[in-house]
Amino acid sequence: MAKTFNILTIDGGGIRGIFPAKFLANFEDRLVDLKCRKTHIYEHFDFISGTSTGGIIAIALALGIPAREIHDLYMEHAAVIFWNKQPWYKRLSYSRYQSAILEEKVRETFRNHFNGIDPRLKDVKVPVCVPIFDLLQGKPSILKSKYHKRFNRDYHLPAYQAALATSSAPTFFDPYSNSYEKIDSNSKESFSNKVDGGVFANNPTLLTLIEVQKAFGKKLNQLRILSIGTGSRKYSDANKREKWGYSYWFARRRIIDLFMQSQSQHTSNLLSLLQKGIDRSEDNFQYVRIDTAFDSEFDVALNETDPNKLKALSEKGAVEFQIHGNEVMKLFASNK
């Protein structure tokens, strides 16, 4: 029987990354409780991908950073990451927030695990990819570690810059720009105008499946996929309205919620179709989707700073692990 290939993917969702980070932190805690020799997420997956906040988590995990550290970073620093909000009239021309604090915290976390040096994408312990939209080129792009001989572009990139690029959500942060020195020379490369990959792949599972098939030559029946969302509130509106303009779509983040929700749900639906077929009689690969639903009583904004809501979201991640942990451990950790 062909060896299985374990894939972990993590959706975008701003500070709601607390949910997948908590779920994965409990995964690692269970590994410790079971006295497993390998207690890091990257040691149980052959490929990791993530978009936006999921991209930050994916890169951190691939570098060997425990999930709990990313969870705690979000819990402790949400208020400072999202503190310097522009007044409403300035938001007509400027992004809501400055990304400097997010960059500082992510960079510091990454450096702490590499003796104060900025790790690059070449330093990941397991292959990783994160989607971005490249405004400079005017097209979607995927930043990749060097898991294929033809990938000679991105592995030079400092990991924190890749993380900031995939999480620079329009209207929240400016497109990300920076520069870096190539590994083999002193030449400086520009890395400019990169936008959150959630504009086209908030749920990166489908592109990851195709990437793995082509880069590693894997067949569907070899794949085991764990896909983790960041929570969503079902968006629907059956009311009759005459006013469907800016005041409707931009109030309460409706337009952003609609785009993120529809993309993530459609990707999940396609994965289910690919896995089970139209009549659901097939079983082409193993696919586990973990997510949580919000409602009118409990909703968490992408830029949420209310500590009570963040604690509740973290608890939801723990509850989902209580429900699905045994299945997830059996599929993704039992033979490692």
mmCIF file of C-alpha atoms in Angstrom:
data_model
loop_
_atom_site.group_PDB
_atom_site.id
_atom_site.type_symbol
_atom_site.label_atom_id
_atom_site.label_comp_id
_atom_site.label_asym_id
_atom_site.label_seq_id
_atom_site.Cartn_x
_atom_site.Cartn_y
_atom_site.Cartn_z
ATOM 1 C CA MET A 1 0.000 0.000 0.000
ATOM 2 C CA ALA A 2 1.312 3.442 -0.921
ATOM 3 C CA LYS A 3 2.473 5.595 1.982
ATOM 4 C CA THR A 4 -0.069 8.191 3.027
ATOM 5 C CA PHE A 5 0.755 11.880 2.665
ATOM 6 C CA ASN A 6 -0.567 14.084 5.470
ATOM 7 C CA ILE A 7 -1.633 17.647 4.645
ATOM 8 C CA LEU A 8 -2.625 20.442 7.035
ATOM 9 C CA THR A 9 -4.380 23.565 5.732
ATOM 10 C CA ILE A 10 -5.570 26.602 7.706
ATOM 11 C CA ASP A 11 -8.050 29.248 6.573
ATOM 12 C CA GLY A 12 -7.719 33.000 6.800
ATOM 13 C CA GLY A 13 -9.721 34.987 9.329
ATOM 14 C CA GLY A 14 -7.734 37.675 11.145
ATOM 15 C CA ILE A 15 -7.642 37.346 14.921
ATOM 16 C CA ARG A 16 -9.964 34.371 14.574
ATOM 17 C CA GLY A 17 -6.764 32.405 13.960
ATOM 18 C CA ILE A 18 -7.057 31.810 17.704
ATOM 19 C CA PHE A 19 -9.469 28.969 16.886
ATOM 20 C CA PRO A 20 -7.154 26.801 14.720
ATOM 21 C CA ALA A 21 -4.153 27.727 16.893
ATOM 22 C CA LYS A 22 -5.958 26.441 19.993
ATOM 23 C CA PHE A 23 -7.104 23.271 18.227
ATOM 24 C CA LEU A 24 -3.530 22.556 17.124
ATOM 25 C CA ALA A 25 -2.115 23.462 20.537
ATOM 26 C CA ASN A 26 -4.368 20.778 22.019
ATOM 27 C CA PHE A 27 -3.150 18.373 19.317
ATOM 28 C CA GLU A 28 0.420 18.968 20.522
ATOM 29 C CA ASP A 29 -0.645 18.688 24.176
ATOM 30 C CA ARG A 30 -2.201 15.298 23.416
ATOM 31 C CA LEU A 31 1.053 14.164 21.815
ATOM 32 C CA VAL A 32 2.864 15.055 25.048
ATOM 33 C CA ASP A 33 0.223 13.310 27.187
ATOM 34 C CA LEU A 34 0.598 10.172 25.055
ATOM 35 C CA LYS A 35 4.373 10.389 25.537
ATOM 36 C CA CYS A 36 4.936 10.500 21.788
ATOM 37 C CA ARG A 37 8.534 10.925 20.728
ATOM 38 C CA LYS A 38 7.502 13.575 18.190
ATOM 39 C CA THR A 39 5.521 16.359 19.818
ATOM 40 C CA HIS A 40 5.458 19.093 17.153
ATOM 41 C CA ILE A 41 2.792 19.532 14.498
ATOM 42 C CA TYR A 42 5.323 19.556 11.638
ATOM 43 C CA GLU A 43 6.491 16.062 12.610
ATOM 44 C CA HIS A 44 3.057 14.643 11.793
ATOM 45 C CA PHE A 45 2.385 16.367 8.481
ATOM 46 C CA ASP A 46 4.148 16.161 5.140
ATOM 47 C CA PHE A 47 2.877 19.528 3.913
ATOM 48 C CA ILE A 48 1.374 22.622 5.555
ATOM 49 C CA SER A 49 -0.401 25.553 3.942
ATOM 50 C CA GLY A 50 -2.369 28.536 5.164
ATOM 51 C CA THR A 51 -3.883 31.809 4.031
ATOM 52 C CA SER A 52 -3.674 35.138 5.842
ATOM 53 C CA THR A 53 -3.729 34.431 9.590
ATOM 54 C CA GLY A 54 -3.613 30.766 8.582
ATOM 55 C CA GLY A 55 -0.458 31.563 6.638
ATOM 56 C CA ILE A 56 1.174 33.024 9.742
ATOM 57 C CA ILE A 57 0.278 29.880 11.669
ATOM 58 C CA ALA A 58 1.368 27.570 8.819
ATOM 59 C CA ILE A 59 4.800 29.170 8.498
ATOM 60 C CA ALA A 60 5.281 29.169 12.271
ATOM 61 C CA LEU A 61 4.398 25.484 12.526
ATOM 62 C CA ALA A 62 6.648 24.602 9.583
ATOM 63 C CA LEU A 63 9.513 26.392 11.347
ATOM 64 C CA GLY A 64 8.945 24.167 14.384
ATOM 65 C CA ILE A 65 7.248 26.799 16.553
ATOM 66 C CA PRO A 66 4.607 25.315 18.882
ATOM 67 C CA ALA A 67 0.996 26.195 18.058
ATOM 68 C CA ARG A 68 0.479 27.457 21.594
ATOM 69 C CA GLU A 69 2.982 30.257 21.021
ATOM 70 C CA ILE A 70 0.967 31.604 18.087
ATOM 71 C CA HIS A 71 -2.249 31.179 20.084
ATOM 72 C CA ASP A 72 -0.757 33.143 22.982
ATOM 73 C CA LEU A 73 0.657 35.804 20.648
ATOM 74 C CA TYR A 74 -2.848 36.468 19.330
ATOM 75 C CA MET A 75 -4.480 36.365 22.748
ATOM 76 C CA GLU A 76 -1.945 38.692 24.352
ATOM 77 C CA HIS A 77 -1.436 41.186 21.544
ATOM 78 C CA ALA A 78 -4.795 41.494 19.730
ATOM 79 C CA ALA A 79 -5.440 44.830 21.405
ATOM 80 C CA VAL A 80 -2.129 46.354 20.285
ATOM 81 C CA ILE A 81 -2.229 44.860 16.781
ATOM 82 C CA PHE A 82 -5.633 46.447 16.216
ATOM 83 C CA TRP A 83 -5.328 49.540 18.375
ATOM 84 C CA ASN A 84 -4.398 52.406 16.044
ATOM 85 C CA LYS A 85 -7.603 52.491 14.021
ATOM 86 C CA GLN A 86 -8.072 55.398 11.654
ATOM 87 C CA PRO A 87 -11.217 57.513 12.167
ATOM 88 C CA TRP A 88 -13.990 56.691 9.705
ATOM 89 C CA TYR A 89 -13.388 59.702 7.469
ATOM 90 C CA LYS A 90 -9.691 58.836 7.045
ATOM 91 C CA ARG A 91 -10.594 55.276 6.095
ATOM 92 C CA LEU A 92 -11.900 56.639 2.826
ATOM 93 C CA SER A 93 -8.242 57.133 1.871
ATOM 94 C CA TYR A 94 -6.182 55.034 4.294
ATOM 95 C CA SER A 95 -6.129 51.493 5.672
ATOM 96 C CA ARG A 96 -7.603 50.986 9.137
ATOM 97 C CA TYR A 97 -4.394 49.863 10.837
ATOM 98 C CA GLN A 98 -0.634 50.043 10.605
ATOM 99 C CA SER A 99 1.008 46.627 10.261
ATOM 100 C CA ALA A 100 4.174 47.566 12.169
ATOM 101 C CA ILE A 101 3.108 45.957 15.453
ATOM 102 C CA LEU A 102 1.932 42.740 13.792
ATOM 103 C CA GLU A 103 5.235 42.599 11.898
ATOM 104 C CA GLU A 104 7.192 43.192 15.086
ATOM 105 C CA LYS A 105 5.408 40.446 17.020
ATOM 106 C CA VAL A 106 5.581 37.855 14.233
ATOM 107 C CA ARG A 107 9.214 38.620 13.493
ATOM 108 C CA GLU A 108 10.141 38.443 17.175
ATOM 109 C CA THR A 109 8.388 35.079 17.576
ATOM 110 C CA PHE A 110 10.167 33.612 14.561
ATOM 111 C CA ARG A 111 13.583 34.978 15.567
ATOM 112 C CA ASN A 112 13.310 33.642 19.106
ATOM 113 C CA HIS A 113 13.477 30.118 17.676
ATOM 114 C CA PHE A 114 16.480 30.851 15.437
ATOM 115 C CA ASN A 115 18.985 32.442 17.816
ATOM 116 C CA GLY A 116 17.874 35.978 17.024
ATOM 117 C CA ILE A 117 18.292 35.552 13.270
ATOM 118 C CA ASP A 118 15.425 35.937 10.799
ATOM 119 C CA PRO A 119 14.640 32.460 9.430
ATOM 120 C CA ARG A 120 13.849 32.211 5.728
ATOM 121 C CA LEU A 121 11.480 29.960 3.841
ATOM 122 C CA LYS A 122 14.433 27.662 3.206
ATOM 123 C CA ASP A 123 14.571 26.996 6.962
ATOM 124 C CA VAL A 124 11.183 25.301 7.283
ATOM 125 C CA LYS A 125 11.248 21.734 8.561
ATOM 126 C CA VAL A 126 8.362 20.625 6.333
ATOM 127 C CA PRO A 127 7.219 21.976 2.941
ATOM 128 C CA VAL A 128 4.938 25.000 3.200
ATOM 129 C CA CYS A 129 3.057 27.325 0.864
ATOM 130 C CA VAL A 130 0.977 30.467 1.392
ATOM 131 C CA PRO A 131 -1.128 32.285 -1.227
ATOM 132 C CA ILE A 132 -0.812 36.019 -1.853
ATOM 133 C CA PHE A 133 -2.080 38.420 -4.478
ATOM 134 C CA ASP A 134 0.810 40.215 -6.181
ATOM 135 C CA LEU A 135 -0.369 43.727 -7.008
ATOM 136 C CA LEU A 136 2.933 44.438 -8.748
ATOM 137 C CA GLN A 137 2.262 41.653 -11.250
ATOM 138 C CA GLY A 138 -1.514 41.939 -11.075
ATOM 139 C CA LYS A 139 -2.131 38.229 -10.415
ATOM 140 C CA PRO A 140 -2.503 35.579 -7.707
ATOM 141 C CA SER A 141 0.716 33.976 -6.532
ATOM 142 C CA ILE A 142 1.820 31.303 -4.080
ATOM 143 C CA LEU A 143 4.916 31.694 -1.921
ATOM 144 C CA LYS A 144 6.632 28.312 -1.603
ATOM 145 C CA SER A 145 9.515 26.762 0.243
ATOM 146 C CA LYS A 146 11.979 24.856 -1.931
ATOM 147 C CA TYR A 147 10.122 21.549 -2.197
ATOM 148 C CA HIS A 148 10.729 21.201 -5.933
ATOM 149 C CA LYS A 149 13.917 21.716 -7.927
ATOM 150 C CA ARG A 150 12.252 24.393 -10.068
ATOM 151 C CA PHE A 151 11.319 26.576 -7.087
ATOM 152 C CA ASN A 152 14.214 29.016 -6.985
ATOM 153 C CA ARG A 153 12.428 32.274 -6.152
ATOM 154 C CA ASP A 154 10.829 32.280 -2.725
ATOM 155 C CA TYR A 155 13.165 30.305 -0.467
ATOM 156 C CA HIS A 156 15.370 33.398 -0.059
ATOM 157 C CA LEU A 157 12.461 35.288 1.495
ATOM 158 C CA PRO A 158 12.519 35.964 5.265
ATOM 159 C CA ALA A 159 9.697 33.951 6.784
ATOM 160 C CA TYR A 160 8.180 36.927 8.562
ATOM 161 C CA GLN A 161 7.880 38.797 5.263
ATOM 162 C CA ALA A 162 6.005 35.880 3.698
ATOM 163 C CA ALA A 163 3.721 35.810 6.749
ATOM 164 C CA LEU A 164 3.003 39.552 6.527
ATOM 165 C CA ALA A 165 2.418 39.357 2.767
ATOM 166 C CA THR A 166 -0.268 36.676 3.019
ATOM 167 C CA SER A 167 -2.026 38.520 5.865
ATOM 168 C CA SER A 168 -2.163 42.082 4.474
ATOM 169 C CA ALA A 169 -5.931 42.221 4.163
ATOM 170 C CA PRO A 170 -7.301 45.070 2.004
ATOM 171 C CA THR A 171 -8.791 47.964 4.014
ATOM 172 C CA PHE A 172 -7.269 46.532 7.223
ATOM 173 C CA PHE A 173 -3.586 46.839 6.265
ATOM 174 C CA ASP A 174 -1.662 48.388 3.387
ATOM 175 C CA PRO A 175 -0.234 45.988 0.794
ATOM 176 C CA TYR A 176 2.999 44.636 2.224
ATOM 177 C CA SER A 177 6.326 45.950 0.900
ATOM 178 C CA ASN A 178 9.885 45.280 2.005
ATOM 179 C CA SER A 179 13.226 44.091 0.638
ATOM 180 C CA TYR A 180 15.721 41.354 1.452
ATOM 181 C CA GLU A 181 19.180 40.077 0.509
ATOM 182 C CA LYS A 182 19.452 36.862 -1.469
ATOM 183 C CA ILE A 183 21.109 33.973 0.316
ATOM 184 C CA ASP A 184 23.867 33.322 -2.215
ATOM 185 C CA SER A 185 24.860 36.925 -2.812
ATOM 186 C CA ASN A 186 24.666 40.438 -1.451
ATOM 187 C CA SER A 187 22.162 41.516 -4.050
ATOM 188 C CA LYS A 188 19.052 43.133 -2.621
ATOM 189 C CA GLU A 189 15.655 42.083 -3.905
ATOM 190 C CA SER A 190 12.470 44.128 -3.740
ATOM 191 C CA PHE A 191 9.328 42.519 -2.340
ATOM 192 C CA SER A 192 6.525 45.006 -2.829
ATOM 193 C CA ASN A 193 2.763 45.452 -2.937
ATOM 194 C CA LYS A 194 1.692 42.012 -1.748
ATOM 195 C CA VAL A 195 -1.906 41.475 -0.648
ATOM 196 C CA ASP A 196 -3.689 38.915 1.522
ATOM 197 C CA GLY A 197 -4.188 35.619 -0.323
ATOM 198 C CA GLY A 198 -7.719 35.484 1.059
ATOM 199 C CA VAL A 199 -8.896 37.600 -1.876
ATOM 200 C CA PHE A 200 -8.854 34.396 -3.945
ATOM 201 C CA ALA A 201 -8.062 31.453 -1.636
ATOM 202 C CA ASN A 202 -9.245 32.069 1.910
ATOM 203 C CA ASN A 203 -9.501 28.306 2.222
ATOM 204 C CA PRO A 204 -6.291 27.052 0.568
ATOM 205 C CA THR A 205 -7.124 23.344 0.634
ATOM 206 C CA LEU A 206 -7.960 22.831 -3.036
ATOM 207 C CA LEU A 207 -4.888 24.634 -4.363
ATOM 208 C CA THR A 208 -2.799 22.701 -1.842
ATOM 209 C CA LEU A 209 -4.170 19.368 -3.018
ATOM 210 C CA ILE A 210 -3.271 20.212 -6.625
ATOM 211 C CA GLU A 211 0.146 21.527 -5.564
ATOM 212 C CA VAL A 212 0.914 18.286 -3.722
ATOM 213 C CA GLN A 213 -0.245 16.130 -6.612
ATOM 214 C CA LYS A 214 1.988 17.946 -9.098
ATOM 215 C CA ALA A 215 5.052 18.678 -6.947
ATOM 216 C CA PHE A 216 5.223 15.306 -5.198
ATOM 217 C CA GLY A 217 3.448 13.053 -7.688
ATOM 218 C CA LYS A 218 0.872 11.920 -5.161
ATOM 219 C CA LYS A 219 -2.367 10.183 -6.049
ATOM 220 C CA LEU A 220 -5.647 11.086 -4.408
ATOM 221 C CA ASN A 221 -5.847 7.827 -2.487
ATOM 222 C CA GLN A 222 -2.548 8.631 -0.784
ATOM 223 C CA LEU A 223 -3.784 11.898 0.710
ATOM 224 C CA ARG A 224 -5.002 12.633 4.212
ATOM 225 C CA ILE A 225 -6.135 16.229 4.631
ATOM 226 C CA LEU A 226 -6.878 18.101 7.845
ATOM 227 C CA SER A 227 -8.480 21.455 6.962
ATOM 228 C CA ILE A 228 -9.163 23.935 9.782
ATOM 229 C CA GLY A 229 -11.364 26.999 9.453
ATOM 230 C CA THR A 230 -11.475 30.107 11.602
ATOM 231 C CA GLY A 231 -15.213 30.205 12.256
ATOM 232 C CA SER A 232 -17.957 31.687 10.132
ATOM 233 C CA ARG A 233 -21.418 33.135 10.508
ATOM 234 C CA LYS A 234 -23.917 32.005 7.908
ATOM 235 C CA TYR A 235 -24.565 35.028 5.752
ATOM 236 C CA SER A 236 -28.114 35.270 4.462
ATOM 237 C CA ASP A 237 -30.692 38.003 3.959
ATOM 238 C CA ALA A 238 -34.251 37.278 2.849
ATOM 239 C CA ASN A 239 -35.539 40.779 3.505
ATOM 240 C CA LYS A 240 -36.963 42.887 0.702
ATOM 241 C CA ARG A 241 -34.839 45.989 0.334
ATOM 242 C CA GLU A 242 -34.593 48.963 -1.926
ATOM 243 C CA LYS A 243 -31.203 50.070 -0.662
ATOM 244 C CA TRP A 244 -28.419 47.639 -1.535
ATOM 245 C CA GLY A 245 -25.629 50.204 -1.843
ATOM 246 C CA TYR A 246 -22.428 50.978 0.055
ATOM 247 C CA SER A 247 -24.255 51.598 3.329
ATOM 248 C CA TYR A 248 -25.599 48.038 3.267
ATOM 249 C CA TRP A 249 -22.577 46.077 2.060
ATOM 250 C CA PHE A 250 -19.935 47.843 4.117
ATOM 251 C CA ALA A 251 -21.937 47.983 7.335
ATOM 252 C CA ARG A 252 -21.006 45.240 9.804
ATOM 253 C CA ARG A 253 -18.368 43.874 7.409
ATOM 254 C CA ARG A 254 -21.046 42.264 5.211
ATOM 255 C CA ILE A 255 -19.031 42.409 1.984
ATOM 256 C CA ILE A 256 -15.918 40.894 3.601
ATOM 257 C CA ASP A 257 -17.921 38.202 5.401
ATOM 258 C CA LEU A 258 -19.686 37.319 2.150
ATOM 259 C CA PHE A 259 -16.463 36.999 0.149
ATOM 260 C CA MET A 260 -14.643 34.967 2.808
ATOM 261 C CA GLN A 261 -17.573 32.730 3.631
ATOM 262 C CA SER A 262 -18.510 31.963 0.035
ATOM 263 C CA GLN A 263 -14.947 31.160 -1.018
ATOM 264 C CA SER A 264 -14.250 28.921 1.969
ATOM 265 C CA GLN A 265 -17.592 27.120 1.680
ATOM 266 C CA HIS A 266 -17.238 26.578 -2.064
ATOM 267 C CA THR A 267 -13.753 25.136 -1.632
ATOM 268 C CA SER A 268 -15.015 22.821 1.084
ATOM 269 C CA ASN A 269 -17.908 21.736 -1.164
ATOM 270 C CA LEU A 270 -15.524 20.986 -4.047
ATOM 271 C CA LEU A 271 -13.276 18.977 -1.736
ATOM 272 C CA SER A 272 -16.264 16.966 -0.566
ATOM 273 C CA LEU A 273 -17.307 16.360 -4.194
ATOM 274 C CA LEU A 274 -13.785 15.302 -5.121
ATOM 275 C CA GLN A 275 -13.626 13.027 -2.122
ATOM 276 C CA LYS A 276 -17.046 11.367 -2.261
ATOM 277 C CA GLY A 277 -18.361 11.957 -5.801
ATOM 278 C CA ILE A 278 -21.801 13.235 -6.771
ATOM 279 C CA ASP A 279 -23.700 10.277 -5.321
ATOM 280 C CA ARG A 280 -21.321 10.155 -2.315
ATOM 281 C CA SER A 281 -20.450 6.532 -2.987
ATOM 282 C CA GLU A 282 -16.729 7.047 -3.512
ATOM 283 C CA ASP A 283 -13.936 7.366 -0.988
ATOM 284 C CA ASN A 284 -11.026 8.839 -2.931
ATOM 285 C CA PHE A 285 -9.041 10.274 -0.028
ATOM 286 C CA GLN A 286 -9.412 11.097 3.650
ATOM 287 C CA TYR A 287 -10.571 14.608 4.410
ATOM 288 C CA VAL A 288 -11.423 16.118 7.795
ATOM 289 C CA ARG A 289 -12.822 19.645 8.033
ATOM 290 C CA ILE A 290 -12.822 21.387 11.414
ATOM 291 C CA ASP A 291 -14.677 24.678 11.867
ATOM 292 C CA THR A 292 -17.083 26.467 14.175
ATOM 293 C CA ALA A 293 -20.258 28.445 13.511
ATOM 294 C CA PHE A 294 -21.066 31.924 14.797
ATOM 295 C CA ASP A 295 -24.559 33.295 15.274
ATOM 296 C CA SER A 296 -26.324 36.462 16.400
ATOM 297 C CA GLU A 297 -25.498 35.646 20.017
ATOM 298 C CA PHE A 298 -21.788 35.126 19.419
ATOM 299 C CA ASP A 299 -19.817 36.686 16.607
ATOM 300 C CA VAL A 300 -16.108 37.460 16.411
ATOM 301 C CA ALA A 301 -14.842 40.184 14.100
ATOM 302 C CA LEU A 302 -11.647 39.761 12.098
ATOM 303 C CA ASN A 303 -10.191 42.578 14.214
ATOM 304 C CA GLU A 304 -11.834 41.593 17.510
ATOM 305 C CA THR A 305 -10.134 42.832 20.699
ATOM 306 C CA ASP A 306 -12.764 41.987 23.340
ATOM 307 C CA PRO A 307 -10.855 39.623 25.676
ATOM 308 C CA ASN A 308 -14.041 37.785 26.670
ATOM 309 C CA LYS A 309 -14.853 36.973 23.045
ATOM 310 C CA LEU A 310 -11.285 35.901 22.353
ATOM 311 C CA LYS A 311 -11.328 33.589 25.369
ATOM 312 C CA ALA A 312 -14.639 32.135 24.217
ATOM 313 C CA LEU A 313 -13.225 31.553 20.723
ATOM 314 C CA SER A 314 -10.207 29.811 22.224
ATOM 315 C CA GLU A 315 -12.560 27.642 24.241
ATOM 316 C CA LYS A 316 -14.431 26.745 21.045
ATOM 317 C CA GLY A 317 -11.127 25.501 19.616
ATOM 318 C CA ALA A 318 -10.638 23.331 22.702
ATOM 319 C CA VAL A 319 -14.200 21.997 22.479
ATOM 320 C CA GLU A 320 -13.766 21.059 18.821
ATOM 321 C CA PHE A 321 -10.655 19.116 19.769
ATOM 322 C CA GLN A 322 -12.613 17.303 22.485
ATOM 323 C CA ILE A 323 -15.154 16.322 19.830
ATOM 324 C CA HIS A 324 -12.813 15.493 16.943
ATOM 325 C CA GLY A 325 -9.475 14.936 18.670
ATOM 326 C CA ASN A 326 -9.580 11.142 18.712
ATOM 327 C CA GLU A 327 -10.384 10.978 14.996
ATOM 328 C CA VAL A 328 -7.696 13.529 14.147
ATOM 329 C CA MET A 329 -5.062 11.787 16.289
ATOM 330 C CA LYS A 330 -5.897 8.414 14.786
ATOM 331 C CA LEU A 331 -5.587 9.681 11.225
ATOM 332 C CA PHE A 332 -2.655 12.047 11.520
ATOM 333 C CA ALA A 333 -0.585 10.901 14.503
ATOM 334 C CA SER A 334 -1.175 7.211 15.084
ATOM 335 C CA ASN A 335 1.610 5.962 12.816
ATOM 336 C CA LYS A 336 4.156 8.682 13.548
#
